[in-house]
Tab-separated table of C-alpha atoms in Angstrom:
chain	number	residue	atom	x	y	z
A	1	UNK	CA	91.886	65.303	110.792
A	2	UNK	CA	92.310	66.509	106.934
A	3	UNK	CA	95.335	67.311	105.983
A	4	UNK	CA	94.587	70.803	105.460
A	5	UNK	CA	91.968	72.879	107.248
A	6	UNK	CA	91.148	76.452	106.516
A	7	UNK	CA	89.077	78.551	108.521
A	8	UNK	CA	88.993	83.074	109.004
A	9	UNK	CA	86.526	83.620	106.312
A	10	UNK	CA	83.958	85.739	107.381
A	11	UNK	CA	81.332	88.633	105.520
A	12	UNK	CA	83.185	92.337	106.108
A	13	UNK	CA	82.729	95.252	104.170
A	14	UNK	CA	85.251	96.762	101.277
A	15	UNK	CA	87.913	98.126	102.470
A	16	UNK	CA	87.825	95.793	105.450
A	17	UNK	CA	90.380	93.011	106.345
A	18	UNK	CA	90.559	89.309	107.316
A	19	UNK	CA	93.295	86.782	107.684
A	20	UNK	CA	92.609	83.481	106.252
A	21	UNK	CA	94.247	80.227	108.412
A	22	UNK	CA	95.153	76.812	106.838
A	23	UNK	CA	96.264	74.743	109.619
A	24	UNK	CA	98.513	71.511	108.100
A	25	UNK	CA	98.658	68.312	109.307
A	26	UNK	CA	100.586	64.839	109.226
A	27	UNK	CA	103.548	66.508	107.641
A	28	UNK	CA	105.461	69.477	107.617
A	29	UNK	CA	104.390	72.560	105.855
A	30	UNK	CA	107.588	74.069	105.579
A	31	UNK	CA	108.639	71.248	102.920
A	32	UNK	CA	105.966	71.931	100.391
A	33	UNK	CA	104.962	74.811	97.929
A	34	UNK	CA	101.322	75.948	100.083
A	35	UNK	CA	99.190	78.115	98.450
A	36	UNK	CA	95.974	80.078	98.028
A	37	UNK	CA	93.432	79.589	95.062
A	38	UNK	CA	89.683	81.093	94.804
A	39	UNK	CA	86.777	79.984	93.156
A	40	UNK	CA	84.036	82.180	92.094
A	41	UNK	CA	80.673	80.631	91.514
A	42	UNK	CA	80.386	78.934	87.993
A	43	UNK	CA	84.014	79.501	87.344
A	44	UNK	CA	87.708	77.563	87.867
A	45	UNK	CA	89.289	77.613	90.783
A	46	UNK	CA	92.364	80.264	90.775
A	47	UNK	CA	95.376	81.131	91.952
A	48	UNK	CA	95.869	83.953	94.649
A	49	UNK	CA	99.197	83.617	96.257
A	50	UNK	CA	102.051	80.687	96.547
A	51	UNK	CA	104.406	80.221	99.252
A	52	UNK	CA	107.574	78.221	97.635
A	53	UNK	CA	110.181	76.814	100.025
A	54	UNK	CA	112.637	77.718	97.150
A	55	UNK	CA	111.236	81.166	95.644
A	56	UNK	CA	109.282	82.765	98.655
A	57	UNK	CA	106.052	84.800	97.899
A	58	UNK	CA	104.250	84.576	94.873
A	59	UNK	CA	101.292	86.371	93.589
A	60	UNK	CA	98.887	86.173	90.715
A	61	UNK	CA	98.740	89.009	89.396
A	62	UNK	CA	98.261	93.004	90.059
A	63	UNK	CA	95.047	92.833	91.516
A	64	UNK	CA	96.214	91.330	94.912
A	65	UNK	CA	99.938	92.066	95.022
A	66	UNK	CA	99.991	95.135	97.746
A	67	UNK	CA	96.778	94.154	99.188
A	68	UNK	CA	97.134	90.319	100.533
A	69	UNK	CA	100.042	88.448	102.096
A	70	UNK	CA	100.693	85.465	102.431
A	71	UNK	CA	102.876	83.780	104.976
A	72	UNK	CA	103.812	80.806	106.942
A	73	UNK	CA	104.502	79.977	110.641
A	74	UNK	CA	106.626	76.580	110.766
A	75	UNK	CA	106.621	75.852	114.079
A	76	UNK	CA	102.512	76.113	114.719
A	77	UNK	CA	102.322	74.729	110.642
A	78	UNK	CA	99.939	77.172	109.741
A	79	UNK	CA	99.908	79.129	106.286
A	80	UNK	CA	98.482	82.500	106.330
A	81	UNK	CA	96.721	84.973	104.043
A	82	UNK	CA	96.149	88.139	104.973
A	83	UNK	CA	93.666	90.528	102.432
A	84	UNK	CA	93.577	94.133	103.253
A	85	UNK	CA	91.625	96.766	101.535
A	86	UNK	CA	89.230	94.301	100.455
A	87	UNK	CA	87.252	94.983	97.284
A	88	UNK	CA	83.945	92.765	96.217
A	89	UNK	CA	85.524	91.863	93.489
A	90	UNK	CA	87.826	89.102	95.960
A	91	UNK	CA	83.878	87.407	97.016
A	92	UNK	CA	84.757	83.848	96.845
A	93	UNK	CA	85.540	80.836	98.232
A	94	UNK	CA	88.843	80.236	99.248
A	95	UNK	CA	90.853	77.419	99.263
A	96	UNK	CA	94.180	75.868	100.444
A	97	UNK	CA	96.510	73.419	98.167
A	98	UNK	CA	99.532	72.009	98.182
A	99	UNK	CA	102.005	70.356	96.104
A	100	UNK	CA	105.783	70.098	95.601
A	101	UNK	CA	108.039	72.901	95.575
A	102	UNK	CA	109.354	72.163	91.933
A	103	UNK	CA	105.610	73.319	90.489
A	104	UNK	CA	106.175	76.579	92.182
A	105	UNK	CA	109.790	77.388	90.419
A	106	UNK	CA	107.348	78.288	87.765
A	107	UNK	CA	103.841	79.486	86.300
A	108	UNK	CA	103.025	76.046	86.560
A	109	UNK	CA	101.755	76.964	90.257
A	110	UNK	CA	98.621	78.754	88.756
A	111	UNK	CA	97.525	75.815	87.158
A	112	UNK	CA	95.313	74.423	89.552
A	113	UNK	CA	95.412	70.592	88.417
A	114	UNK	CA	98.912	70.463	89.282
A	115	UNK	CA	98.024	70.741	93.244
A	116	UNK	CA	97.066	67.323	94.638
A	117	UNK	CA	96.263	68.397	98.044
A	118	UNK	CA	93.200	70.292	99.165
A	119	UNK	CA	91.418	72.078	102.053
A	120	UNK	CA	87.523	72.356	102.283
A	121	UNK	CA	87.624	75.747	101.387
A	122	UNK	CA	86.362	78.653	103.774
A	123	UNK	CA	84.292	81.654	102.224
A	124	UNK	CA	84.737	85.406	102.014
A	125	UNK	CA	82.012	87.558	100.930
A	126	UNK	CA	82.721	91.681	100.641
A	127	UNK	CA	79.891	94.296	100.303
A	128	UNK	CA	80.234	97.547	98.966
C-alpha cells in the first residue's frame, strides 16, 4: 500500500462542499508535519493547508483560511481537509505530502520541494 492515499474528490458545484481523505500508512501520522498542496494544470504544485505536530493549523493564504479545514484523526491515521463554500477558482488536483515537523515551524512548508513524501493526488473540479 503507498504510504499515503487520498481519495473524496469529486465534481460539485460552487458553493458546495467535500472533505478530502489521506489515509497514512507504515508510520504514524501524528509524528510528521501532513499537509495539503494543489496543482492547477500547467502550473506548480501549491500549498493549501499544513498540519504541524508543533504549530497546529496552517494556511496559505486568505483565499482558503475560513473556508477549508484541515485536521487529523490519530488513532484511524487519516488527515483531513474539509473545503466549504467552494469557488471554481479551488479546480485542481489535490495532493497529500509529508515531511518533518521542523519545515513546518516556518514558510518553508509552502515550498513544495521540501516535502519528500507524496500521495497520488485525487481531483476536485467546481462549476459555477
Amino acid at each position: 500500500q503507498e504510504p499515503l492515499m487520498e481519495s473524496g474528490g469529486g465534481s460539485v458545484q460552487a458553493g458546495g462542499s467535500l472533505k478530502l481523505s489521506c489515509e497514512v500508512s507504515g508510520y504514524s501520522a501524528s509524528r510528521w508535519c501532513l499537509g495539503w498542496f494543489r496543482q492547477y494544470p500547467g502550473k506548480e504544485r501549491e500549498g493549501v493547508a499544513a498540519l504541524s505536530t508543533a504549530r497546529g493549523p496552517l494556511y496559505n493564504d486568505d483565499s482558503v483560511k475560513g473556508r477549508f479545514i484541515i485536521s487529523r484523526d490519530n488513532a484511524k491515521n487519516i488527515l483531513y481537509l474539509q473545503m466549504n463554500n467552494l469557488e471554481p477558482e479551488d479546480t485542481a488536483t489535490y495532493y497529500c505530502g509529508a515531511v518533518g515537523d521542523l519545515v513546518c515551524l516556518s514558510t518553508d512548508w509552502l515550498t513544495r520541494t521540501r516535502w519528500h513524501l507524496w500521495g497520488q493526488g485525487t481531483q476536485v473540479i467546481v462549476s459555477s
